[in-house]
PDB file of C-alpha atoms and ligand atoms in Angstrom:
ATOM      1  CA  MET A   1     -10.159 -19.812 -21.990  1.00 95.00           C
ATOM      2  CA  ASP A   2     -12.244 -22.691 -22.909  1.00 92.00           C
ATOM      3  CA  HIS A   3     -12.891 -23.677 -19.424  1.00 95.00           C
ATOM      4  CA  VAL A   4     -13.980 -20.150 -18.479  1.00 95.00           C
ATOM      5  CA  ILE A   5     -16.640 -20.269 -21.192  1.00 95.00           C
ATOM      6  CA  SER A   6     -17.796 -23.802 -20.248  1.00 96.00           C
ATOM      7  CA  GLY A   7     -17.669 -22.605 -16.624  1.00 96.00           C
ATOM      8  CA  VAL A   8     -20.463 -19.953 -17.557  1.00 97.00           C
ATOM      9  CA  ALA A   9     -22.507 -22.705 -19.235  1.00 96.00           C
ATOM     10  CA  LYS A  10     -22.159 -24.921 -16.110  1.00 96.00           C
ATOM     11  CA  PHE A  11     -23.133 -21.924 -13.882  1.00 96.00           C
ATOM     12  CA  GLN A  12     -26.219 -21.266 -15.938  1.00 96.00           C
ATOM     13  CA  LYS A  13     -27.283 -24.914 -16.112  1.00 96.00           C
ATOM     14  CA  GLU A  14     -26.554 -26.253 -12.704  1.00 95.00           C
ATOM     15  CA  VAL A  15     -25.654 -23.591 -10.169  1.00 94.00           C
ATOM     16  CA  PHE A  16     -28.038 -20.811 -10.989  1.00 95.00           C
ATOM     17  CA  PRO A  17     -31.265 -22.912 -10.904  1.00 95.00           C
ATOM     18  CA  LYS A  18     -30.372 -24.332  -7.489  1.00 94.00           C
ATOM     19  CA  ASN A  19     -29.786 -20.833  -6.128  1.00 93.00           C
ATOM     20  CA  LYS A  20     -32.466 -18.955  -8.014  1.00 94.00           C
ATOM     21  CA  ALA A  21     -34.193 -17.583  -4.848  1.00 93.00           C
ATOM     22  CA  ILE A  22     -30.770 -15.880  -3.812  1.00 93.00           C
ATOM     23  CA  PHE A  23     -30.175 -14.471  -7.069  1.00 95.00           C
ATOM     24  CA  GLN A  24     -33.865 -13.155  -7.220  1.00 95.00           C
ATOM     25  CA  LYS A  25     -33.457 -11.441  -3.970  1.00 94.00           C
ATOM     26  CA  LEU A  26     -30.165  -9.847  -5.226  1.00 95.00           C
ATOM     27  CA  ALA A  27     -31.457  -8.798  -8.550  1.00 96.00           C
ATOM     28  CA  ASN A  28     -32.850  -5.422  -7.211  1.00 94.00           C
ATOM     29  CA  GLY A  29     -30.284  -4.538  -4.635  1.00 96.00           C
ATOM     30  CA  GLN A  30     -27.333  -5.243  -2.550  1.00 96.00           C
ATOM     31  CA  ASN A  31     -26.759  -4.739   1.279  1.00 96.00           C
ATOM     32  CA  PRO A  32     -23.312  -6.037   2.036  1.00 97.00           C
ATOM     33  CA  GLU A  33     -21.911  -5.602   5.566  1.00 97.00           C
ATOM     34  CA  VAL A  34     -18.354  -5.695   4.445  1.00 98.00           C
ATOM     35  CA  LEU A  35     -15.946  -3.756   2.109  1.00 98.00           C
ATOM     36  CA  PHE A  36     -13.202  -6.234   1.211  1.00 98.00           C
ATOM     37  CA  ILE A  37     -10.035  -4.754  -0.169  1.00 98.00           C
ATOM     38  CA  THR A  38      -7.460  -7.131  -1.469  1.00 98.00           C
ATOM     39  CA  CYS A  39      -4.894  -7.818  -4.077  1.00 98.00           C
ATOM     40  CA  ALA A  40      -5.864  -8.581  -7.726  1.00 98.00           C
ATOM     41  CA  ASP A  41      -3.718 -11.702  -7.413  1.00 98.00           C
ATOM     42  CA  SER A  42      -5.488 -14.637  -9.061  1.00 98.00           C
ATOM     43  CA  ARG A  43      -4.844 -17.022  -6.172  1.00 98.00           C
ATOM     44  CA  ILE A  44      -7.076 -15.016  -3.712  1.00 98.00           C
ATOM     45  CA  ASP A  45     -10.761 -15.825  -3.821  1.00 97.00           C
ATOM     46  CA  PRO A  46     -12.368 -13.529  -0.927  1.00 98.00           C
ATOM     47  CA  ASN A  47     -15.608 -15.360  -1.046  1.00 97.00           C
ATOM     48  CA  LEU A  48     -14.046 -18.886  -0.807  1.00 97.00           C
ATOM     49  CA  VAL A  49     -11.633 -17.856   1.952  1.00 96.00           C
ATOM     50  CA  THR A  50     -14.351 -16.245   4.025  1.00 96.00           C
ATOM     51  CA  GLN A  51     -17.163 -18.759   2.810  1.00 95.00           C
ATOM     52  CA  THR A  52     -19.507 -15.905   1.909  1.00 95.00           C
ATOM     53  CA  GLY A  53     -21.732 -15.657  -1.171  1.00 94.00           C
ATOM     54  CA  PRO A  54     -22.948 -13.243  -3.646  1.00 95.00           C
ATOM     55  CA  GLY A  55     -24.170 -10.000  -2.006  1.00 96.00           C
ATOM     56  CA  GLU A  56     -22.088 -10.369   1.100  1.00 97.00           C
ATOM     57  CA  LEU A  57     -18.737  -8.808   0.240  1.00 98.00           C
ATOM     58  CA  PHE A  58     -18.324  -5.593  -1.554  1.00 98.00           C
ATOM     59  CA  ILE A  59     -14.891  -6.225  -3.144  1.00 98.00           C
ATOM     60  CA  CYS A  60     -12.331  -3.868  -4.452  1.00 98.00           C
ATOM     61  CA  ARG A  61      -9.078  -5.425  -5.829  1.00 98.00           C
ATOM     62  CA  ASN A  62      -5.856  -3.952  -7.126  1.00 97.00           C
ATOM     63  CA  ALA A  63      -2.181  -4.849  -7.308  1.00 97.00           C
ATOM     64  CA  GLY A  64      -1.131  -4.687  -3.690  1.00 98.00           C
ATOM     65  CA  ASN A  65      -4.353  -4.069  -1.909  1.00 98.00           C
ATOM     66  CA  ILE A  66      -3.513  -0.482  -2.068  1.00 98.00           C
ATOM     67  CA  VAL A  67      -5.731   2.306  -0.906  1.00 97.00           C
ATOM     68  CA  PRO A  68      -4.394   5.663  -2.228  1.00 96.00           C
ATOM     69  CA  PRO A  69      -4.601   8.420   0.440  1.00 95.00           C
ATOM     70  CA  HIS A  70      -7.523  10.771  -0.083  1.00 94.00           C
ATOM     71  CA  SER A  71      -6.939  13.645  -2.373  1.00 92.00           C
ATOM     72  CA  THR A  72      -8.945  15.903  -4.677  1.00 89.00           C
ATOM     73  CA  TYR A  73      -8.021  13.463  -7.615  1.00 88.00           C
ATOM     74  CA  THR A  74     -10.917  10.954  -8.205  1.00 90.00           C
ATOM     75  CA  GLY A  75      -9.603   7.519  -8.625  1.00 91.00           C
ATOM     76  CA  GLY A  76     -11.440   4.166  -8.893  1.00 93.00           C
ATOM     77  CA  MET A  77     -10.539   3.157  -5.300  1.00 94.00           C
ATOM     78  CA  THR A  78     -11.500   6.531  -3.935  1.00 95.00           C
ATOM     79  CA  ALA A  79     -14.938   6.406  -5.564  1.00 95.00           C
ATOM     80  CA  SER A  80     -15.573   2.671  -4.654  1.00 97.00           C
ATOM     81  CA  ILE A  81     -14.874   3.435  -1.025  1.00 97.00           C
ATOM     82  CA  GLU A  82     -16.932   6.376  -0.959  1.00 96.00           C
ATOM     83  CA  PHE A  83     -19.801   4.432  -2.508  1.00 97.00           C
ATOM     84  CA  ALA A  84     -19.505   1.343  -0.204  1.00 98.00           C
ATOM     85  CA  VAL A  85     -19.334   3.454   2.929  1.00 98.00           C
ATOM     86  CA  ALA A  86     -21.741   6.421   2.253  1.00 96.00           C
ATOM     87  CA  ALA A  87     -24.247   4.791  -0.114  1.00 97.00           C
ATOM     88  CA  LEU A  88     -24.123   1.197   0.848  1.00 97.00           C
ATOM     89  CA  GLY A  89     -23.475   1.675   4.528  1.00 97.00           C
ATOM     90  CA  VAL A  90     -20.925  -1.121   5.140  1.00 98.00           C
ATOM     91  CA  SER A  91     -19.997  -1.362   8.580  1.00 97.00           C
ATOM     92  CA  HIS A  92     -16.651  -3.105   8.298  1.00 98.00           C
ATOM     93  CA  ILE A  93     -13.658  -2.577   5.971  1.00 98.00           C
ATOM     94  CA  ILE A  94     -11.115  -5.256   5.703  1.00 98.00           C
ATOM     95  CA  VAL A  95      -7.809  -4.651   3.985  1.00 98.00           C
ATOM     96  CA  CYS A  96      -6.316  -8.221   3.210  1.00 98.00           C
ATOM     97  CA  GLY A  97      -2.699  -8.595   2.041  1.00 98.00           C
ATOM     98  CA  HIS A  98      -1.196 -11.956   1.129  1.00 98.00           C
ATOM     99  CA  SER A  99       1.672 -14.253   0.970  1.00 98.00           C
ATOM    100  CA  ASP A 100       3.996 -14.195  -2.041  1.00 98.00           C
ATOM    101  CA  CYS A 101       2.685 -10.935  -3.151  1.00 98.00           C
ATOM    102  CA  GLY A 102       4.233  -9.823  -6.568  1.00 97.00           C
ATOM    103  CA  ALA A 103       3.361  -6.197  -5.753  1.00 97.00           C
ATOM    104  CA  MET A 104       5.091  -6.326  -2.483  1.00 97.00           C
ATOM    105  CA  LYS A 105       8.115  -7.847  -4.271  1.00 97.00           C
ATOM    106  CA  GLY A 106       8.024  -5.009  -6.630  1.00 96.00           C
ATOM    107  CA  ALA A 107       7.897  -2.546  -3.694  1.00 96.00           C
ATOM    108  CA  LEU A 108      10.954  -4.107  -2.232  1.00 95.00           C
ATOM    109  CA  ALA A 109      12.855  -3.576  -5.413  1.00 93.00           C
ATOM    110  CA  PRO A 110      11.381  -0.585  -7.371  1.00 91.00           C
ATOM    111  CA  GLU A 111      14.632  -0.173  -9.329  1.00 91.00           C
ATOM    112  CA  LYS A 112      13.684  -3.235 -11.298  1.00 93.00           C
ATOM    113  CA  LEU A 113      10.299  -1.930 -12.349  1.00 94.00           C
ATOM    114  CA  ASP A 114      11.500   0.640 -15.003  1.00 95.00           C
ATOM    115  CA  ALA A 115       9.692  -1.326 -17.697  1.00 96.00           C
ATOM    116  CA  LEU A 116       6.483  -1.145 -15.710  1.00 96.00           C
ATOM    117  CA  PRO A 117       6.146   2.665 -15.160  1.00 95.00           C
ATOM    118  CA  HIS A 118       2.488   2.529 -14.009  1.00 96.00           C
ATOM    119  CA  VAL A 119       3.258  -0.307 -11.535  1.00 96.00           C
ATOM    120  CA  LYS A 120       6.224   1.513 -10.276  1.00 96.00           C
ATOM    121  CA  GLU A 121       4.210   4.692  -9.632  1.00 95.00           C
ATOM    122  CA  TRP A 122       1.364   2.850  -8.148  1.00 96.00           C
ATOM    123  CA  LEU A 123       3.651   1.126  -5.678  1.00 96.00           C
ATOM    124  CA  GLY A 124       4.719   4.566  -4.500  1.00 95.00           C
ATOM    125  CA  HIS A 125       1.699   4.218  -2.350  1.00 95.00           C
ATOM    126  CA  CYS A 126       3.570   1.405  -0.440  1.00 94.00           C
ATOM    127  CA  ARG A 127       6.700   3.521   0.051  1.00 94.00           C
ATOM    128  CA  CYS A 128       5.798   4.245   3.780  1.00 94.00           C
ATOM    129  CA  ALA A 129       5.678   0.503   4.425  1.00 96.00           C
ATOM    130  CA  THR A 130       9.013  -0.141   2.998  1.00 96.00           C
ATOM    131  CA  GLU A 131      10.654   2.732   4.700  1.00 96.00           C
ATOM    132  CA  VAL A 132       9.251   1.624   8.015  1.00 96.00           C
ATOM    133  CA  VAL A 133      10.720  -1.800   7.520  1.00 96.00           C
ATOM    134  CA  LYS A 134      13.931  -0.472   6.321  1.00 95.00           C
ATOM    135  CA  ALA A 135      14.253   1.698   9.505  1.00 96.00           C
ATOM    136  CA  LYS A 136      13.852  -1.536  11.527  1.00 95.00           C
ATOM    137  CA  VAL A 137      16.201  -3.941   9.554  1.00 94.00           C
ATOM    138  CA  GLY A 138      18.503  -1.829   7.381  1.00 91.00           C
ATOM    139  CA  ASP A 139      18.922  -2.905   3.823  1.00 91.00           C
ATOM    140  CA  LEU A 140      15.751  -4.564   2.406  1.00 90.00           C
ATOM    141  CA  SER A 141      15.753  -7.897   0.611  1.00 91.00           C
ATOM    142  CA  VAL A 142      13.336 -10.578  -0.352  1.00 92.00           C
ATOM    143  CA  GLU A 143      13.615 -12.030   3.209  1.00 95.00           C
ATOM    144  CA  HIS A 144      11.658  -8.967   4.366  1.00 96.00           C
ATOM    145  CA  LEU A 145       8.655  -9.683   2.168  1.00 97.00           C
ATOM    146  CA  ASP A 146       6.558 -10.800   5.043  1.00 97.00           C
ATOM    147  CA  ASP A 147       7.404  -7.778   7.181  1.00 97.00           C
ATOM    148  CA  VAL A 148       6.607  -5.342   4.260  1.00 98.00           C
ATOM    149  CA  THR A 149       3.339  -7.175   3.354  1.00 98.00           C
ATOM    150  CA  LYS A 150       2.177  -6.766   7.025  1.00 98.00           C
ATOM    151  CA  GLU A 151       3.407  -3.176   7.245  1.00 97.00           C
ATOM    152  CA  ASN A 152       1.699  -2.413   3.933  1.00 98.00           C
ATOM    153  CA  VAL A 153      -1.775  -3.580   5.247  1.00 98.00           C
ATOM    154  CA  LEU A 154      -1.310  -1.272   8.243  1.00 97.00           C
ATOM    155  CA  GLN A 155      -0.208   1.577   5.863  1.00 97.00           C
ATOM    156  CA  GLN A 156      -3.318   1.101   3.766  1.00 98.00           C
ATOM    157  CA  LEU A 157      -5.550   1.209   6.811  1.00 97.00           C
ATOM    158  CA  GLN A 158      -3.926   4.581   7.635  1.00 96.00           C
ATOM    159  CA  HIS A 159      -4.687   5.755   4.105  1.00 97.00           C
ATOM    160  CA  LEU A 160      -8.415   4.587   4.589  1.00 97.00           C
ATOM    161  CA  ARG A 161      -8.617   6.880   7.670  1.00 96.00           C
ATOM    162  CA  THR A 162      -7.819   9.896   5.245  1.00 96.00           C
ATOM    163  CA  HIS A 163     -10.933   9.359   3.233  1.00 96.00           C
ATOM    164  CA  PRO A 164     -13.584  11.626   4.725  1.00 94.00           C
ATOM    165  CA  ALA A 165     -16.420   9.203   4.528  1.00 93.00           C
ATOM    166  CA  VAL A 166     -14.484   6.637   6.365  1.00 97.00           C
ATOM    167  CA  ALA A 167     -13.000   8.980   8.937  1.00 96.00           C
ATOM    168  CA  ALA A 168     -16.342  10.295   9.961  1.00 94.00           C
ATOM    169  CA  LYS A 169     -17.947   6.794  10.398  1.00 96.00           C
ATOM    170  CA  VAL A 170     -14.803   5.377  12.116  1.00 96.00           C
ATOM    171  CA  VAL A 171     -14.908   8.251  14.736  1.00 95.00           C
ATOM    172  CA  SER A 172     -18.524   7.683  15.251  1.00 95.00           C
ATOM    173  CA  GLY A 173     -18.161   3.785  15.579  1.00 95.00           C
ATOM    174  CA  GLN A 174     -20.332   3.033  12.526  1.00 96.00           C
ATOM    175  CA  VAL A 175     -17.339   1.601  10.587  1.00 97.00           C
ATOM    176  CA  GLN A 176     -14.600  -0.851  11.880  1.00 97.00           C
ATOM    177  CA  LEU A 177     -11.449  -1.279  10.107  1.00 97.00           C
ATOM    178  CA  HIS A 178      -9.503  -4.645   9.959  1.00 97.00           C
ATOM    179  CA  GLY A 179      -6.004  -5.525   8.842  1.00 98.00           C
ATOM    180  CA  TRP A 180      -5.710  -9.210   7.473  1.00 98.00           C
ATOM    181  CA  LEU A 181      -3.127 -11.399   5.950  1.00 98.00           C
ATOM    182  CA  TYR A 182      -3.955 -14.461   3.842  1.00 98.00           C
ATOM    183  CA  ASP A 183      -1.403 -17.267   3.577  1.00 98.00           C
ATOM    184  CA  ILE A 184      -1.867 -19.016   0.342  1.00 98.00           C
ATOM    185  CA  GLU A 185       0.214 -22.180   1.332  1.00 98.00           C
ATOM    186  CA  SER A 186      -1.354 -22.742   4.559  1.00 97.00           C
ATOM    187  CA  GLY A 187      -4.849 -21.290   4.255  1.00 96.00           C
ATOM    188  CA  ASP A 188      -4.185 -19.345   7.426  1.00 96.00           C
ATOM    189  CA  VAL A 189      -5.724 -15.848   7.864  1.00 97.00           C
ATOM    190  CA  LEU A 190      -3.730 -13.634  10.269  1.00 97.00           C
ATOM    191  CA  CYS A 191      -5.437 -10.663  11.577  1.00 97.00           C
ATOM    192  CA  HIS A 192      -3.726  -7.397  13.030  1.00 97.00           C
ATOM    193  CA  ASP A 193      -4.460  -7.329  16.793  1.00 95.00           C
ATOM    194  CA  SER A 194      -4.360  -3.499  17.686  1.00 89.00           C
ATOM    195  CA  GLU A 195      -3.622  -4.380  21.386  1.00 89.00           C
ATOM    196  CA  SER A 196      -0.426  -6.227  20.845  1.00 92.00           C
ATOM    197  CA  GLY A 197       0.382  -4.708  17.492  1.00 93.00           C
ATOM    198  CA  GLU A 198       0.951  -8.171  16.070  1.00 95.00           C
ATOM    199  CA  PHE A 199      -0.784 -10.295  13.404  1.00 97.00           C
ATOM    200  CA  LYS A 200      -2.390 -13.330  15.009  1.00 96.00           C
ATOM    201  CA  LEU A 201      -4.431 -16.291  13.751  1.00 95.00           C
ATOM    202  CA  ILE A 202      -8.055 -15.188  13.218  1.00 93.00           C
ATOM    203  CA  ALA A 203      -9.412 -17.172  16.051  1.00 90.00           C
ATOM    204  CA  GLU A 204      -7.020 -15.639  18.573  1.00 91.00           C
ATOM    205  CA  VAL A 205      -8.082 -12.165  17.600  1.00 90.00           C
ATOM    206  CA  TYR A 206     -11.884 -12.575  17.068  1.00 90.00           C
ATOM    207  CA  GLY A 207     -12.619 -15.523  19.214  1.00 81.00           C
ATOM    208  CA  ASP A 208     -16.031 -16.948  18.460  1.00 67.00           C
ATOM    209  CA  LYS A 209     -17.401 -13.480  17.959  1.00 62.00           C
ATOM    210  CA  PRO A 210     -16.294 -12.237  14.528  1.00 57.00           C
ATOM    211  CA  PHE A 211     -15.802  -8.629  14.447  1.00 60.00           C
ATOM    212  CA  ALA A 212     -16.925  -7.903  17.954  1.00 52.00           C
ATOM    213  CA  SER A 213     -13.620  -7.780  19.757  1.00 48.00           C
ATOM    214  CA  GLN A 214     -11.470  -6.105  17.193  1.00 51.00           C
ATOM    215  CA  ASN A 215     -11.399  -2.666  15.892  1.00 50.00           C
ATOM    216  CA  GLU A 216      -8.768  -0.861  14.092  1.00 54.00           C
ATOM    217  CA  GLY A 217     -10.945   2.119  13.704  1.00 46.00           C
ATOM    218  CA  VAL A 218      -9.349   4.598  16.043  1.00 41.00           C
ATOM    219  CA  ALA A 219      -5.933   5.719  15.184  1.00 38.00           C
ATOM    220  CA  GLU A 220      -3.452   5.342  18.029  1.00 34.00           C
TER     221      GLU A 220
HETATM  222 ZN1   ZN B   1      -0.434  -9.415  -4.299  1.00 55.60          ZN
END
């Protein structure tokens, strides 16, 4: 904990003064272009991986980068997504899964989660992903972690489309959806290519025009 506290002191003494103009500009409002939904895993730093700064990403995190499908129940994800899309007017939503995801390991073996009843219930939102992979490969094991992680990203994009604020703006082209996968060991970011249905390296999908060539927004 000590390094966290000394980090705040360092930020205030060294980093903040150098970037004062940015923070002054941000002090009275935010205008992020991107809603970034990723796992709560401590190894993921969305701003570091995307080389963005304060004010650029509206970030929602939870175990498994899950978006519960829309319902009349108000949850934290539902409210945050509605706020990002309807109030802040983000034009892109990225769902970013990652390698070695503990939540996905849990989804692969829910019978081991009896001591974590809330985790077990939360990962019920991934069941479509595990069932889809199971239908392709038969019995699931840890070997299928990568497949389930990818399928989960696609599943959560589907869930996003059930949120009214998102659905309306996707149909009108005001919001684009993106499925990403971050590899902790290599630093690679794979992106779902809706044409081929595969996850490819980010440069192959977007080329030199980020966001311009890719849109997961229209359900097939
Ligand atoms: Zn994770």
